[in-house]
Coordinates of C-alpha atoms in Angstrom, one line a residue:
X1 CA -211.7 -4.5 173.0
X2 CA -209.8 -3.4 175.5
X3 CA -210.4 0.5 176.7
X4 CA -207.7 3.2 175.8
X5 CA -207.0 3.9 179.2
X6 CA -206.4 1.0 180.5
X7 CA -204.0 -0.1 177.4
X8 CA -202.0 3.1 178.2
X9 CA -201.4 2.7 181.6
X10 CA -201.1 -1.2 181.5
X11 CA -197.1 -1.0 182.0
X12 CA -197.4 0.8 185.1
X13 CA -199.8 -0.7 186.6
X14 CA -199.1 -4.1 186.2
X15 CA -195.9 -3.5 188.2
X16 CA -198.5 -2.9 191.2
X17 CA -200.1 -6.2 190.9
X18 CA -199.2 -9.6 191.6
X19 CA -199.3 -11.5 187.9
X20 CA -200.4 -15.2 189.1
X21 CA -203.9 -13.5 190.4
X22 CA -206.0 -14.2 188.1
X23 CA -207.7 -10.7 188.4
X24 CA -204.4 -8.9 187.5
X25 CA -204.3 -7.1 184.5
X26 CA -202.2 -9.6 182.7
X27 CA -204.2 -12.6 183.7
X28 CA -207.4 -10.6 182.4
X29 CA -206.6 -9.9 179.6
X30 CA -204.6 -13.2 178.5
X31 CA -208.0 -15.1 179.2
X32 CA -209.3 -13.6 176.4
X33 CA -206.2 -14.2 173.9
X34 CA -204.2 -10.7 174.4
X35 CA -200.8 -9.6 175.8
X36 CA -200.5 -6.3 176.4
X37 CA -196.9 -4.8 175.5
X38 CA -195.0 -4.7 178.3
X39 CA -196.6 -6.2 180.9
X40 CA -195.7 -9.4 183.0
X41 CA -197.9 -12.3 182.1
X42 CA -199.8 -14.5 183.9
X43 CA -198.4 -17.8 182.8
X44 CA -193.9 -16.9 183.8
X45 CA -193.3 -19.5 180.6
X46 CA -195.5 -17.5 178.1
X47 CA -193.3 -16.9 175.2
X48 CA -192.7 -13.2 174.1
X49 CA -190.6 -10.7 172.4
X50 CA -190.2 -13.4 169.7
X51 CA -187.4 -12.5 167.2
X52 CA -185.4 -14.2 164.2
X53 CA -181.7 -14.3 162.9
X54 CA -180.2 -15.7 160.2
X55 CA -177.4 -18.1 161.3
X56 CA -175.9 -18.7 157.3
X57 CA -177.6 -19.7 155.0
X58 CA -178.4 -23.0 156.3
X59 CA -179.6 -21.9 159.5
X60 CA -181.5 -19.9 161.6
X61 CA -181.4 -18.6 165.4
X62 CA -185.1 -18.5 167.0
X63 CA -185.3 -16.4 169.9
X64 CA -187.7 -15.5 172.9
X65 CA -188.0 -13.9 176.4
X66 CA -190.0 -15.9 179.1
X67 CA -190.5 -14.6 182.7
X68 CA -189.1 -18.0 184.4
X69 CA -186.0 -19.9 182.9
X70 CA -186.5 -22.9 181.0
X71 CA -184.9 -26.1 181.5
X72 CA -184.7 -26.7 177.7
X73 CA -185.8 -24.4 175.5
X74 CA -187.4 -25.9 171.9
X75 CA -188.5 -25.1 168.6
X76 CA -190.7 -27.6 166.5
X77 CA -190.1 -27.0 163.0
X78 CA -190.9 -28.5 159.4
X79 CA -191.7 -28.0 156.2
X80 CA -195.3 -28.0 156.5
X81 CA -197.3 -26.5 159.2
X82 CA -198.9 -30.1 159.4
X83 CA -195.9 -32.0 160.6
X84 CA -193.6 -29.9 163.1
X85 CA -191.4 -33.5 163.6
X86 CA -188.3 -31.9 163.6
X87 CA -186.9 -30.4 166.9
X88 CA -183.8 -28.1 167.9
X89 CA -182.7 -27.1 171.5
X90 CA -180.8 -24.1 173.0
X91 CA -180.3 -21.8 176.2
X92 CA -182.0 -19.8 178.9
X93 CA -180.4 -17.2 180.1
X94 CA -180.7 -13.7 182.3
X95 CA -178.9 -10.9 183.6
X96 CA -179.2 -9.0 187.1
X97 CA -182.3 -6.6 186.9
X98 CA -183.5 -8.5 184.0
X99 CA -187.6 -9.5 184.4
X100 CA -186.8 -11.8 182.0
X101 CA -185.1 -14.9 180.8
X102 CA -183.2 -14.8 176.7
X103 CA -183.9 -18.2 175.2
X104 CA -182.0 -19.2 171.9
X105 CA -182.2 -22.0 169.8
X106 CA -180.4 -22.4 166.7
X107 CA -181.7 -24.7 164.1
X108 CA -179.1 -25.9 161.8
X109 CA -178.9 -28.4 158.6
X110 CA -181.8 -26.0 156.6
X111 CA -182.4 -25.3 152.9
X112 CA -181.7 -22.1 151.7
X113 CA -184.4 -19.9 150.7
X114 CA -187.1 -22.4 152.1
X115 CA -190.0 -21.3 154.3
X116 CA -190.6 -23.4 157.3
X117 CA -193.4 -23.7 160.4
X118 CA -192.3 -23.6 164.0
X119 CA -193.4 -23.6 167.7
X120 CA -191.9 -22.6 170.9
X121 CA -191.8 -23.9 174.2
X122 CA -195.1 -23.2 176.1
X123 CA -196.7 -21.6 172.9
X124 CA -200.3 -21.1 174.0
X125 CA -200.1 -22.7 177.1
X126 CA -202.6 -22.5 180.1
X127 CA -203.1 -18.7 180.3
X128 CA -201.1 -17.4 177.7
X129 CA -202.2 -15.3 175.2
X130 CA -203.2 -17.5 171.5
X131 CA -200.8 -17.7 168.8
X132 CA -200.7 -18.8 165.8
X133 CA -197.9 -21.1 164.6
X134 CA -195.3 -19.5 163.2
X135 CA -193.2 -19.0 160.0
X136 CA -190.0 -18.3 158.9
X137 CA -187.9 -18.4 155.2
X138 CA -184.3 -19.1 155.4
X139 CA -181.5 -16.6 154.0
X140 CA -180.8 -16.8 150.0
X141 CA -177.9 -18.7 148.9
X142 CA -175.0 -16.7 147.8
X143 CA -175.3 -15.8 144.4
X144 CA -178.9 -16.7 144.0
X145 CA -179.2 -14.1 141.3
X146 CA -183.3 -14.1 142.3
X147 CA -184.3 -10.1 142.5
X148 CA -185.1 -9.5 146.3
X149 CA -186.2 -6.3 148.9
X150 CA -184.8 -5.5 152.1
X151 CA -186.0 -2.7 154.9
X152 CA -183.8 -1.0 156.8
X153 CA -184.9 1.0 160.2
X154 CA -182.2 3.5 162.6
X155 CA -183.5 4.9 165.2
X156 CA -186.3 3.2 166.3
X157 CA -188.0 3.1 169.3
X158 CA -190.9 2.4 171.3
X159 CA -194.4 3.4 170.1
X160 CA -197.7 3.9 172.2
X161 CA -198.2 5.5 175.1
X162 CA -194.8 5.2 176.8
X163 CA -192.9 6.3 173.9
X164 CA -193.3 8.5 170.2
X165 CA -197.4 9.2 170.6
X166 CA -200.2 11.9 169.3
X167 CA -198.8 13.8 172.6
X168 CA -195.7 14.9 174.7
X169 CA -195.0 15.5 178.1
X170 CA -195.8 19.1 179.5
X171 CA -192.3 19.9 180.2
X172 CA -191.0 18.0 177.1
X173 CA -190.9 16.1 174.2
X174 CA -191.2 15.5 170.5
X175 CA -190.2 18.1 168.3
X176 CA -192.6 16.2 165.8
X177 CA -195.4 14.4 167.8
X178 CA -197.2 11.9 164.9
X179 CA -200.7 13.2 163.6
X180 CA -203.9 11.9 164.6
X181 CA -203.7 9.8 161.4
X182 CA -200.3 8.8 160.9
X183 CA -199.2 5.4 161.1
X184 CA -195.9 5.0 163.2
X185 CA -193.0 3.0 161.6
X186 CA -193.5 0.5 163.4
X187 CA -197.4 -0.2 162.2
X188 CA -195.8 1.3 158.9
X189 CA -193.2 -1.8 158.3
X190 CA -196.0 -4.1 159.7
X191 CA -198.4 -3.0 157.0
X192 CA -195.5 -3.2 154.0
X193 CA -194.4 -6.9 155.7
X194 CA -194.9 -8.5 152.2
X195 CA -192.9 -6.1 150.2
X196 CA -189.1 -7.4 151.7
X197 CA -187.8 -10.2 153.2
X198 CA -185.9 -8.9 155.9
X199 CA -185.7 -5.8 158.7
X200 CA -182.1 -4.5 159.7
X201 CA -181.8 -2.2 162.4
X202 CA -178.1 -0.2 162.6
X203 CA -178.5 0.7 166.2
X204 CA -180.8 2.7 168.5
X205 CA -183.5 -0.2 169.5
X206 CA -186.4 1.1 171.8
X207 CA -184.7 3.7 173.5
X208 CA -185.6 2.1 177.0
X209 CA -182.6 4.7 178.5
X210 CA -185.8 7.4 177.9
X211 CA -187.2 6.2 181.1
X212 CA -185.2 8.8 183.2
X213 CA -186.1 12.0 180.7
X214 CA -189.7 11.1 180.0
X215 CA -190.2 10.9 183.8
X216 CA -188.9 14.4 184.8
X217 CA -190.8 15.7 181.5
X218 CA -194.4 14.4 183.1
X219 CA -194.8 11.8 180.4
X220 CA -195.7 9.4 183.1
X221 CA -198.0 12.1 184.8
X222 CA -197.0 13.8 187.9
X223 CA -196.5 11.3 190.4
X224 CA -193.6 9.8 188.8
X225 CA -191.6 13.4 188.1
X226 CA -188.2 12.7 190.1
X227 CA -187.3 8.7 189.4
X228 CA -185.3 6.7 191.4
X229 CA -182.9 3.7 191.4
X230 CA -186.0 1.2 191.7
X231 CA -188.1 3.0 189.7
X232 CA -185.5 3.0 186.8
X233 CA -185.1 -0.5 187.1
X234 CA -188.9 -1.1 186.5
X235 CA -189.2 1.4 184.1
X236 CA -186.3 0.7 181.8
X237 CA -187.5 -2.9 181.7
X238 CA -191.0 -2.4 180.8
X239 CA -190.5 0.2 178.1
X240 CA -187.9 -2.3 176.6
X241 CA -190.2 -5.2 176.9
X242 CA -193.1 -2.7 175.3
X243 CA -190.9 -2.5 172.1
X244 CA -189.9 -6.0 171.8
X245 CA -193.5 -6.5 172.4
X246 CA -194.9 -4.2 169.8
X247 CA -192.0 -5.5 167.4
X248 CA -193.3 -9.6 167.6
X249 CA -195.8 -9.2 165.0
X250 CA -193.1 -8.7 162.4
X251 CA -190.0 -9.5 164.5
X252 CA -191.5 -13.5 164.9
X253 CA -191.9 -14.2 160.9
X254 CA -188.9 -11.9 159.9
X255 CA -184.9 -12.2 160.2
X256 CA -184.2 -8.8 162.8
X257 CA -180.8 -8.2 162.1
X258 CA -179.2 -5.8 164.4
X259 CA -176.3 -3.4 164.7
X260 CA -175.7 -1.6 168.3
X261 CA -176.0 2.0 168.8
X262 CA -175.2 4.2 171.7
X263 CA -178.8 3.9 172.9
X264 CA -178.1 0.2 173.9
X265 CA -175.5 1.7 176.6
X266 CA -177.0 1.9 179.7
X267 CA -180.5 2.9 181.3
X268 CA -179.3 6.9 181.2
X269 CA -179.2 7.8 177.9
X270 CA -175.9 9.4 178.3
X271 CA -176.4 11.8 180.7
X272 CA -179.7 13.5 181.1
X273 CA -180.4 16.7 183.4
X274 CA -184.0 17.7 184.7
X275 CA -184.4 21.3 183.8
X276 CA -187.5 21.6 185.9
X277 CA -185.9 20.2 189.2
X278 CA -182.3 20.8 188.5
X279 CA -181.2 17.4 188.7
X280 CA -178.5 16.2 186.2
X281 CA -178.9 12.0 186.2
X282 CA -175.3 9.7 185.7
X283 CA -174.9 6.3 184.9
X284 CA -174.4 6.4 188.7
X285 CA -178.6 5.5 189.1
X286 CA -177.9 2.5 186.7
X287 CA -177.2 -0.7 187.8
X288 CA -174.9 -3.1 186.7
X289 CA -177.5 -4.9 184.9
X290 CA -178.3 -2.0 182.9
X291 CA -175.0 -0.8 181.9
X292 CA -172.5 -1.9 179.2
X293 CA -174.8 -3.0 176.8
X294 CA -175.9 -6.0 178.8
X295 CA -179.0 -5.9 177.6
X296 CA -178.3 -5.9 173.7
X297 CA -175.8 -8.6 174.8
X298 CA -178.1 -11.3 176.0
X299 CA -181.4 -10.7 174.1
X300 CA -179.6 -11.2 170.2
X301 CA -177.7 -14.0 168.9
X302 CA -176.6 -12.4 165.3
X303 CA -174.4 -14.6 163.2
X304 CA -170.9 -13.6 164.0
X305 CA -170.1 -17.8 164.8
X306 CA -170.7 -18.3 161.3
X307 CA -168.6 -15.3 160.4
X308 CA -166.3 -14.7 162.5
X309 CA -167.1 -11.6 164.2
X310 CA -168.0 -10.6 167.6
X311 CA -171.4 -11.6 169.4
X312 CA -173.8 -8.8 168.3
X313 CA -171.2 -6.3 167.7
X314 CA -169.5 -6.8 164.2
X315 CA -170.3 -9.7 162.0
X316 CA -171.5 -10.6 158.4
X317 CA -173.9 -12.6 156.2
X318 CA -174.5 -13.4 152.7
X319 CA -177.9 -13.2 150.9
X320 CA -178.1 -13.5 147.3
X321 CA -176.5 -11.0 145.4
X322 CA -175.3 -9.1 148.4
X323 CA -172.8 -9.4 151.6
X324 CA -174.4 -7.6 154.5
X325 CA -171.9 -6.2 157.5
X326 CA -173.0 -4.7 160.6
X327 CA -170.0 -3.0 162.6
X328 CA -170.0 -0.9 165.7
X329 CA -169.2 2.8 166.0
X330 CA -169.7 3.1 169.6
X331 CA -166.6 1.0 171.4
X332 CA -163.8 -0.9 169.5
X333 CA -162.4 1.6 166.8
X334 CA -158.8 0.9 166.1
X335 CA -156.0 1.9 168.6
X336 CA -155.6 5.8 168.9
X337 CA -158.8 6.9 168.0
X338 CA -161.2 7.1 170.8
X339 CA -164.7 5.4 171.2
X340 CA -167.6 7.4 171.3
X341 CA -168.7 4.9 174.6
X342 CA -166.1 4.1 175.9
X343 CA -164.1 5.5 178.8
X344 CA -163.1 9.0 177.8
X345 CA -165.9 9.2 175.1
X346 CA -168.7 11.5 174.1
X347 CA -171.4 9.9 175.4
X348 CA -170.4 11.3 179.5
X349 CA -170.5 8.3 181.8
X350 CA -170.9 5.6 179.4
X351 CA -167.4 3.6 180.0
X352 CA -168.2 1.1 178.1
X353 CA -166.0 -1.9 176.3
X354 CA -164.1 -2.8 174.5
X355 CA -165.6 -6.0 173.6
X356 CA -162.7 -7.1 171.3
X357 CA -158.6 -7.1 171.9
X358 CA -156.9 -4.0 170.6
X359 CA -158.0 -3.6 166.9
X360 CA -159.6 -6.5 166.7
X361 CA -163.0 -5.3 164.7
X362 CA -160.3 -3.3 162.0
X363 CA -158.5 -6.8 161.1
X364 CA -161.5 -8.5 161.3
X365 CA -163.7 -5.9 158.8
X366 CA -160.5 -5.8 156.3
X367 CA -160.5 -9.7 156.5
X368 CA -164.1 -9.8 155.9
X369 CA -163.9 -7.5 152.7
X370 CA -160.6 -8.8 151.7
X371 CA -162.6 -12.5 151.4
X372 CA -165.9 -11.5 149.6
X373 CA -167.0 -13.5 146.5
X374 CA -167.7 -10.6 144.4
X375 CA -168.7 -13.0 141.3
X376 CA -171.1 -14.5 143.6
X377 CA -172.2 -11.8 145.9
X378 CA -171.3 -8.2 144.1
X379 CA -172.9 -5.8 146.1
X380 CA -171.6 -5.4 149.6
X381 CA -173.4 -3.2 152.0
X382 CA -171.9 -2.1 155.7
X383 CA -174.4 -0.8 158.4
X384 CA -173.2 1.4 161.1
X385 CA -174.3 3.6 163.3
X386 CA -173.2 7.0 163.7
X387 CA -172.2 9.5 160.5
X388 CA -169.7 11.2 160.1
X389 CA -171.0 13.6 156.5
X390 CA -174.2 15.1 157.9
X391 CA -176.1 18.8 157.6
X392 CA -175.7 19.1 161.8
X393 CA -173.6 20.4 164.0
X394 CA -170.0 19.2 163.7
X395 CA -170.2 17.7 166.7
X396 CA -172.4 15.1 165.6
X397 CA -169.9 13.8 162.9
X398 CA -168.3 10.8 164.4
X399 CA -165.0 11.3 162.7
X400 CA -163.3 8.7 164.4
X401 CA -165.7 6.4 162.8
X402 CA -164.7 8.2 159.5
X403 CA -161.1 7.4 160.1
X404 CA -161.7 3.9 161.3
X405 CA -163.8 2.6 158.3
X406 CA -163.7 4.9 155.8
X407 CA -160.8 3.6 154.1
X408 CA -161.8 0.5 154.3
X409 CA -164.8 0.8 152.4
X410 CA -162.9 2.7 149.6
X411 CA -160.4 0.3 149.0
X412 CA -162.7 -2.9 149.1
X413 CA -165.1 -0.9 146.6
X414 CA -167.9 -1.2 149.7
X415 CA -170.8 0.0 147.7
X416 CA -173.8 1.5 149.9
X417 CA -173.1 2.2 153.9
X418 CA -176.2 3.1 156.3
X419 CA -176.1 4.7 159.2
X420 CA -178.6 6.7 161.9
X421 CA -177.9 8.5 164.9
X422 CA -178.9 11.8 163.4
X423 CA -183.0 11.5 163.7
X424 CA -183.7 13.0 159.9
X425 CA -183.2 11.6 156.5
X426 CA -179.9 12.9 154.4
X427 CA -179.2 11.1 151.0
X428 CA -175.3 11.7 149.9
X429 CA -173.5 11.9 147.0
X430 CA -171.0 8.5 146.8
X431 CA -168.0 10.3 148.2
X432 CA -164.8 9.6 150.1
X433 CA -163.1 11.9 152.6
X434 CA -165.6 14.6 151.2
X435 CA -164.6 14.4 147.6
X436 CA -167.6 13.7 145.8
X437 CA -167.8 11.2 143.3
X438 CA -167.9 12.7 139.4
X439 CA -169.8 10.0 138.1
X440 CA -172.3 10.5 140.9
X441 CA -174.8 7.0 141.3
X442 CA -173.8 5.7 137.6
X443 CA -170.4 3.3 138.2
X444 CA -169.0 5.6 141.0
X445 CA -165.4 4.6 142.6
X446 CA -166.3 5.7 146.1
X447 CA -169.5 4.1 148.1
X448 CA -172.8 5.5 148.1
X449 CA -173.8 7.0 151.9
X450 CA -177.3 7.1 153.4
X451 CA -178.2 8.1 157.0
X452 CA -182.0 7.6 157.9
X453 CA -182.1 8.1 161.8
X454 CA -185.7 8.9 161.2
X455 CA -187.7 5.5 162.5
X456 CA -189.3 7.7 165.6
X457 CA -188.8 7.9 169.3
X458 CA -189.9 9.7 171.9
X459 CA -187.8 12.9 171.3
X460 CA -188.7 13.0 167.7
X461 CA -186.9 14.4 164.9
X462 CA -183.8 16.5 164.5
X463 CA -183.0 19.7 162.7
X464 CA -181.3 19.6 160.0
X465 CA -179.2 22.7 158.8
X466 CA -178.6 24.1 154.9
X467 CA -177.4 20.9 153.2
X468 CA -174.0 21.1 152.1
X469 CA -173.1 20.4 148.4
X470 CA -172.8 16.6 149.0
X471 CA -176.4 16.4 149.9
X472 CA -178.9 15.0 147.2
X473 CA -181.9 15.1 149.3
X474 CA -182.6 15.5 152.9
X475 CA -186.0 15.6 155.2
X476 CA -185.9 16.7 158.6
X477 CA -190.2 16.7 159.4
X478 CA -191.4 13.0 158.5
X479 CA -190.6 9.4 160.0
X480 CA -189.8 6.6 157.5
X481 CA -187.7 3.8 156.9
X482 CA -185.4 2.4 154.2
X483 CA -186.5 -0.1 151.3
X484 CA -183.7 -1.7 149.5
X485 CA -184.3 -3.6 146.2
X486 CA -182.0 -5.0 144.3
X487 CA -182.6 -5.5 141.1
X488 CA -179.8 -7.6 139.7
X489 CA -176.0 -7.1 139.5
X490 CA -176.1 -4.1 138.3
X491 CA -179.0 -2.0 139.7
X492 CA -179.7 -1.5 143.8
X493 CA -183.0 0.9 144.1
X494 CA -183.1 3.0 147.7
X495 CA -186.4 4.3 148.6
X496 CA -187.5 6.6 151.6
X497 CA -190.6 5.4 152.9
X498 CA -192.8 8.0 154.8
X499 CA -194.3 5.9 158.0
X500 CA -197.4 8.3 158.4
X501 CA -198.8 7.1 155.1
X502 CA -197.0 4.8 152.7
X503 CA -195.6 7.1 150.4
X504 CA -191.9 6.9 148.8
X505 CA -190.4 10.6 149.4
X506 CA -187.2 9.7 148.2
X507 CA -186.1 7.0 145.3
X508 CA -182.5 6.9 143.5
X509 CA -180.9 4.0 142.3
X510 CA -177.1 2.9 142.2
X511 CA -175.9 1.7 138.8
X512 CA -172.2 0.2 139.1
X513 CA -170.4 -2.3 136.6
X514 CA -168.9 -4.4 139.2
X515 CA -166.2 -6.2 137.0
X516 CA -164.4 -7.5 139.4
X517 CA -160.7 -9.7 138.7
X518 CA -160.4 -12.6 140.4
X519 CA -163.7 -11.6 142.2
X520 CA -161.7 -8.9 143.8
X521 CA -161.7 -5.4 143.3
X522 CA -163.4 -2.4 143.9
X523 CA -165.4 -2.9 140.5
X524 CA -166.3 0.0 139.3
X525 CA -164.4 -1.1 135.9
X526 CA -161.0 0.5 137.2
X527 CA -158.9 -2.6 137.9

């Protein structure tokens, strides 16, 4: 077993040390079977940061990061782990400041709902760390009325030693540092793996733009106080490769279904100022590379081919009984409401966008409601990423976002929308334009509203302040993560799942009717 110490500091150090020797860190520790998170392996073509995406229902996106490009990247696959004779190729690509090259292969012409074995390029090759080969089970058809569980995760980032730990910095850090016993969410979704059948994450993903703030706050000790442009390039890529890392376990046998969030930016977190030194860092110390959401671009492939949308940004799938829709609050709102990232937006220097032409993602959601199957897929869910009802300071509420979607979601009878941002756990009444809904969770009119932004970083939780009326329930002092089961046409269960221990602080299911004419409707029993 490796020592502590040397785990904890292995992301610095290896930056120090030439990989190929084989008594570097990485090479050390791969001969006997390991990768540590974030470091840069010995072999360049080890496969890492393995993730999954469904690509409809008959297909599915395989992804990786190597430290050298391959020619042709490749996935073995079958039906059996004994015969991998089937094989599907893709692309390797990188961005400037990247240590790493995306690969993505897309396997088409699969069963639905079928579980199937698969290699990678290089998987367990000379030096590499052992793997076992892996799995995967295809998305649900639409309408396969089979009962099925989903988890859902905001506002989650890196966890270890370089990001939410036991300790903080001495000039900063978690307003809730995990207990000496507490599982993080990450170890938390890991151990609950068999319990739903796929992760979706609305935004805020491993909060690599921390680099700058946990360096001025001593995190990294006291040699590394005041970063610089080099040191933020190395830094923001080995805390991002730590999470991607850390997430492989679960990431490699799961479907990972992203939405962005304004933590996908750039490398400075919006703006960040050093109280001790009186600095204040811009998005002037990032470069290019790690600016725009370059990053989130080029290590996803979500299915927005198969549904129209746009790259990671805004798309849609069906599984089972439920349409899924991931949109983006942070660049792309309609024309004449402002962007909270792009130029002239909250987040200071961000200038990011727009990925789309002018009102592009509005047409595009309404079309996307407008055409859901409703007798074959009757709950429909939206994930986003900022709030706009929370118990914060107004400031918070992306009413933009309200305006942009809101409607929307009211007059195609959207039924639950998730969102983060906000690093607590607020359950809402259904509402709309902050007129609750009499009938409350049995057969409301107006969609049901959850915001969990309580997955765990490095700053912790937030705050919360007296809940207004539209609050059910609301915790501001424990990390969790969403568990979504739905039951049957009728019945969706939501559950708040405490990371540090297992336990469900929060359960309320959604009853609604959805009779639906013409499969249309906002089927609550009204049309």
């Amino acid at each position: 077993m490796l020592p502590v110490f040397l785990v904890a500091s292995a992301a610095l150090l290896v930056n120090a040390q030439n990989p190929s020797d084989p008594s570097s860190l990485s090479c050390l520790t791969e001969s006997k079977g390991v990768h540590v998170p974030g470091t840069v392996p010995c072999n360049p073509y080890e496969p890492l940061q393995q993730h999954l995406a469904f690509a409809g229902p008959n297909g599915m996106t395989v992804s990786w990061s190597t430290h050298a490009q391959l020619d042709t990247p490749q996935v073995w696959y079958g039906e059996t782990p004994y015969s991998l004779t089937n094989v599907a190729t893709g692309s390797s690509t990188t961005y400037p400041t990247s240590r790493v090259y995306d690969n993505h292969v897309k396997i088409t012409g699969l069963k639905p709902d079928t579980k199937y074995w698969y290699r990678t390029s290089y998987q367990n090759c000379a030096g590499c760390a052992y793997r076992p080969t892996d799995t995967f089970t295809t998305a649900r058809a639409a309408g396969d009325d089979t009962p099925f569980t989903i988890a859902v995760v905001v506002d989650l980032g890196l966890m270890g030693a370089d990001g939410l730990s036991t300790a903080v910095g001495p000039f900063g850090g978690a307003a809730n540092p995990l207990g000496p016993n507490d599982l993080n969410t990450i170890q938390s979704l890991l151990e609950n793996k068999d319990t739903y059948e796929f992760v979706a994450h609305f935004g805020d993903i491993a909060y690599a733009d921390y680099f700058i703030k946990e360096s001025w706050q001593g995190y990294f000790g006291n040699d590394s106080l005041i970063p610089n442009v080099t040191s933020v390039v190395e830094g923001y890529n080995s805390l991002l490769e730590q999470y991607y890392d850390q997430m492989t376990p679960l990431t490699s046998s799961k479907a990972y279904m992203v939405g962005v969030g304004n933590h996908e930016a750039n490398c400075d977190n919006g703006g960040t100022t050093d109280s001790v030194h009186n600095i204040t860092y811009t998005t002037s110390i990032c470069i290019p590379g790690q600016t725009n959401f370059t990053g989130y671009i080029n290590h996803f492939r979500m299915p927005s081919d198969e549904s129209g949308g746009n790259g990671n940004f805004w798309y849609s799938f069906d599984y089972g009984l439920a349409h899924f829709i991931a949109v983006d609050t942070e660049t792309d709102l309609p024309v004449g409401l402002q962007s909270p990232d792009e130029y002239g937006g909250t987040d200071a220097g961000a200038n990011s966008g727009p990925f789309g032409y002018p009102n592009e993602q509005f047409d595009w959601l309404e079309n996307d409601l407008a055409s859901v199957d409703r007798k074959k897929t009757p709950w429909v869910i939206v994930g986003l990423h900022r709030p706009w009802y929370i118990a914060t300071k107004a400031s918070n509420a992306c009413l933009a976002c309200q305006k942009a979607f809101e409607p929307l979601m009211v007059k195609y009878g959207v039924d639950l929308y998730m969102q983060g941002h906000i690093h607590a756990y607020e359950r809402n009444k259904p509402m709309s334009n902050y007129t609750v809904d009499p009938a409350g969770l049995n057969n409301p009119q107006y969609p049901w509203n959850i915001v969990n932004g309580a997955g765990g970083h490095y700053d912790g939780l937030d705050t919360l302040t007296a809940p207004p009326s539209y609050v059910d329930v609301s915790f501001d002092t424990a990390y969790g993560w969403s568990r979504l089961t739905f039951h049957n046409r009728t019945h969706l269960t939501h559950e708040f799942v405490s990371s540090a221990n297992g336990t469900v602080l929060d359960s309320a299911t959604l009853y609604k009717e959805h009779k639906f004419s013409n499969g249309q409707g906002n089927g609550n029993g009204s049309n």
